[in-house]
Coordinates of C-alpha atoms in Angstrom, one line a residue:
X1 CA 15.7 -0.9 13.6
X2 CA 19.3 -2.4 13.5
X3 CA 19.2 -6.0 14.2
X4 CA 15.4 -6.3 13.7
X5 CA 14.9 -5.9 10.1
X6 CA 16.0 -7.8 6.5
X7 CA 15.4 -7.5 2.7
X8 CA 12.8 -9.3 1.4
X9 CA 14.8 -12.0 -0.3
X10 CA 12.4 -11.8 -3.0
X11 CA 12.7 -8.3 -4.0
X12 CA 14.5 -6.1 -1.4
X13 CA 12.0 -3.9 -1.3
X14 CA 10.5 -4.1 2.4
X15 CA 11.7 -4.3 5.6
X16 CA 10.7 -7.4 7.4
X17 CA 9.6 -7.1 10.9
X18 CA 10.7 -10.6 12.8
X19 CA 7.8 -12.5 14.8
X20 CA 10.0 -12.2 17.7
X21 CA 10.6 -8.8 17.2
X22 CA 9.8 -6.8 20.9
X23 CA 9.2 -3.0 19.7
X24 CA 10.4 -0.5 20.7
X25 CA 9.3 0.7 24.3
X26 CA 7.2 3.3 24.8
X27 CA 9.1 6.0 26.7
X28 CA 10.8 6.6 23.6
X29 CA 7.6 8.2 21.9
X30 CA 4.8 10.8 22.2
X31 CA 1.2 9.2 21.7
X32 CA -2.1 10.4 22.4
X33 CA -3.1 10.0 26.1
X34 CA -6.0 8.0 25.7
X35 CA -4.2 5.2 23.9
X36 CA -2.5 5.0 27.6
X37 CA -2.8 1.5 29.2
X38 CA -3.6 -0.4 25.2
X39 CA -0.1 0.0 24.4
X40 CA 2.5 -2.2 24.9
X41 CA 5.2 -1.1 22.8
X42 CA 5.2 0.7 19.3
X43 CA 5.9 -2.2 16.3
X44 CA 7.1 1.0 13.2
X45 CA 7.2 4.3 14.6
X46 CA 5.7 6.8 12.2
X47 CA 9.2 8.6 10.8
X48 CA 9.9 4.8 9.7
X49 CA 5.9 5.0 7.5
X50 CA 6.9 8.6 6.5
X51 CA 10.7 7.6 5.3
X52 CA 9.8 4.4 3.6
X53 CA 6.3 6.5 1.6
X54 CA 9.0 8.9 0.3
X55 CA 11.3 5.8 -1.1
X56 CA 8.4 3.7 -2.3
X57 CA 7.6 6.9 -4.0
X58 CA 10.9 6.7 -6.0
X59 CA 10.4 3.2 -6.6
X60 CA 7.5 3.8 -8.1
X61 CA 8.8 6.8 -10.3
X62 CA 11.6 4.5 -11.2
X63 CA 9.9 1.8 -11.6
X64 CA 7.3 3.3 -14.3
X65 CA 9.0 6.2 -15.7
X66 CA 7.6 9.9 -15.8
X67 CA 4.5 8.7 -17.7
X68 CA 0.7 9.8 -16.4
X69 CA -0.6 7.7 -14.0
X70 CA -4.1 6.9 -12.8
X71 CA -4.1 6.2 -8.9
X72 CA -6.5 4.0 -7.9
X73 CA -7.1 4.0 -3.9
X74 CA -8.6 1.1 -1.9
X75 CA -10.8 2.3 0.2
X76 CA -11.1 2.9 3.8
X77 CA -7.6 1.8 5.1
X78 CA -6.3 2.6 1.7
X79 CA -6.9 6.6 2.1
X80 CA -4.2 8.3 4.4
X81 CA -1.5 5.9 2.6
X82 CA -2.5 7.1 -0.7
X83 CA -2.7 11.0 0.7
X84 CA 0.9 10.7 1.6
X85 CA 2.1 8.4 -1.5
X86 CA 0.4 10.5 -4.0
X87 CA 2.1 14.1 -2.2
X88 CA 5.6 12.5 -2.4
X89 CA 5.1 11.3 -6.0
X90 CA 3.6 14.9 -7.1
X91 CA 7.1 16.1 -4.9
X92 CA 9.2 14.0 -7.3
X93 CA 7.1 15.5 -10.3
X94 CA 7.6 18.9 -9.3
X95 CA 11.1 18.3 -8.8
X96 CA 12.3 16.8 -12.1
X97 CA 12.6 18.5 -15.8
X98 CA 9.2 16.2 -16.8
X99 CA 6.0 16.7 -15.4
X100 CA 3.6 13.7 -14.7
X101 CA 0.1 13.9 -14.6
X102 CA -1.9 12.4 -11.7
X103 CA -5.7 11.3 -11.2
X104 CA -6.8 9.8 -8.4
X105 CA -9.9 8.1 -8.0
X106 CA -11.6 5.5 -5.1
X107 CA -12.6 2.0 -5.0
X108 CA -14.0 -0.4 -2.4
X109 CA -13.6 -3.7 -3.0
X110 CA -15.9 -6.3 -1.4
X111 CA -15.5 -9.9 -0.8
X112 CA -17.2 -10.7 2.2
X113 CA -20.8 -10.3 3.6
X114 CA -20.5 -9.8 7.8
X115 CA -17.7 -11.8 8.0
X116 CA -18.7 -15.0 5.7
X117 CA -16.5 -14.5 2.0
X118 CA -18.9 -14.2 -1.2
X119 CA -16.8 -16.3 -3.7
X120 CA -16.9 -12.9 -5.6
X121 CA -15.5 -9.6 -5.5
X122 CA -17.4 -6.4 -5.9
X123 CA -15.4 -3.0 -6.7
X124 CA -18.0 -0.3 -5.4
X125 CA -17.3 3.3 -6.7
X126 CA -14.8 4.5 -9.0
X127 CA -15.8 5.8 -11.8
X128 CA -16.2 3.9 -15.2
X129 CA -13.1 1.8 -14.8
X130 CA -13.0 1.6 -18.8
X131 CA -11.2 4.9 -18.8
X132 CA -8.2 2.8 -17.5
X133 CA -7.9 1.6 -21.3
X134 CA -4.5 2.8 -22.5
X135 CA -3.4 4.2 -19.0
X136 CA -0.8 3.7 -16.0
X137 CA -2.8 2.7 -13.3
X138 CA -1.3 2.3 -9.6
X139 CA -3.2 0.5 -7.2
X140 CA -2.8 1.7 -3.9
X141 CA -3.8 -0.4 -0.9
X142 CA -3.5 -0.3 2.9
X143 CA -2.9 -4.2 3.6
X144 CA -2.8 -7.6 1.5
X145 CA -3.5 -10.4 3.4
X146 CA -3.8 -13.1 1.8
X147 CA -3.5 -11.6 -1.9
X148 CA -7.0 -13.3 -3.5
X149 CA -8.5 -10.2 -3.5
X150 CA -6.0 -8.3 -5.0
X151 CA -5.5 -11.0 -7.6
X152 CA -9.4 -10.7 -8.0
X153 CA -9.2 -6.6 -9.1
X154 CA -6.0 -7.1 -11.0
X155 CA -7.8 -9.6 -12.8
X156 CA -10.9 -7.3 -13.5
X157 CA -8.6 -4.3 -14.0
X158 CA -7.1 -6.4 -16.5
X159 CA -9.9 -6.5 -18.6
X160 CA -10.0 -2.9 -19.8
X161 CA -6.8 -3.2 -21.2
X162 CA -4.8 -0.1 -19.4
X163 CA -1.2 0.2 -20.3
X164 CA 0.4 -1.0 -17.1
X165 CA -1.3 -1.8 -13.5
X166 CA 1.4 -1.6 -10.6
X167 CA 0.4 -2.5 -6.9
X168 CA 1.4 -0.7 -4.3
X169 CA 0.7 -1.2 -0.4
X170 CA 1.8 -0.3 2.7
X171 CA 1.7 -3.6 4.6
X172 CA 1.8 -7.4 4.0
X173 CA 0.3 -9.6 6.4
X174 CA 2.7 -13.0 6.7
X175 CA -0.1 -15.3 7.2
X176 CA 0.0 -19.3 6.0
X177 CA -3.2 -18.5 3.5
X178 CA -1.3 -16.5 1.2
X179 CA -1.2 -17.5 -2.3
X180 CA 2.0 -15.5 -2.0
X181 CA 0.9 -12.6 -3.7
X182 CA 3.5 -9.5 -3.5
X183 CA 2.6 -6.2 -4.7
X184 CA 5.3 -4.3 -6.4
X185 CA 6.3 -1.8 -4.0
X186 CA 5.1 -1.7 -0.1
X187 CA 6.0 -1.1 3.5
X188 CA 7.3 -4.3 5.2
X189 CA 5.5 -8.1 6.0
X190 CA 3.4 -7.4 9.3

């Protein structure tokens, strides 16, 4: 992507994709037939998704250490994301003199009612969230938009007292209702 992408001045940790950014075309890249006439161009090929999962995943190993971790994945967009996250950080485990134990478990988290917002969030499934006391927990979710919702679970999370909560997504949606939420490891600002 050379000339279309930049740190995140807040972090480095993302690759920013420019408004004016054009794609790439599509000549340069297999896709299924039936997607033929939708596309216009292709915005992050999918060797970009697979390089940047395996580096978040050393981020992530960095970031916490080789300690336990509970994975919590945000259901439905949430789920191939967290496949691939949770295989590269179980590669890194394998790979190093410590082991680190991995649970994964789903959530869905639900703010809005058809497409009117509830004032409240629900987190449906999962099992008894207060065996997160004491633990590592990693959030793992698809997209934040605008962040209140993720501000909403961190907050609830919160309350059963695990050890540390990191967040960690795949994409951030630039969008002028943020409350400028940034998890602590993802993709790039869409």
């Amino acid at each position: 992507m050379a000339g279309s992408s930049e740190k995140l001045p807040s972090d480095g940790r993302g690759v920013v994709i420019k408004d004016n950014w054009p794609g790439y075309d599509l000549n340069l890249f297999t896709y299924p037939q039936h997607y033929s006439g939708d596309l216009e161009y292709v915005l992050i090929p999918h060797g970009i998704i697979v390089d940047r999962i395996e580096r978040l995943a050393k981020d992530i190993m960095k970031d916490i250490g080789y300690c336990d971790l509970m994975v919590l994945c945000v259901l439905k967009g949430g789920y191939k994301f967290c496949a691939d996250l949770v295989e590269h950080l179980k590669n890194i485990s394998r790979n190093s003199d410590q082991f680190v134990s991995m649970k994964v478990d789903f959530i869905r988290l639900k703010s809005y009612r058809n497409d009117q917002s509830m004032g409240e969030m629900q987190i449906i499934g999962g099992e008894d969230l207060s065996t997160l006391a004491g633990k590592n927990v990693l959030i793992v979710e698809d997209v934040v938009g605008t962040g209140r919702t993720m501000r909403a679970l961190l907050s609830s999370i919160r309350t059963y007292r695990p050890n540390m909560i990191k967040v960690a997504s795949l994409l951030v949606k630039r969008t002028p209702r943020s409350d400028s939420f940034r998890p602590n490891s993802h993709l790039r600002d869409q």
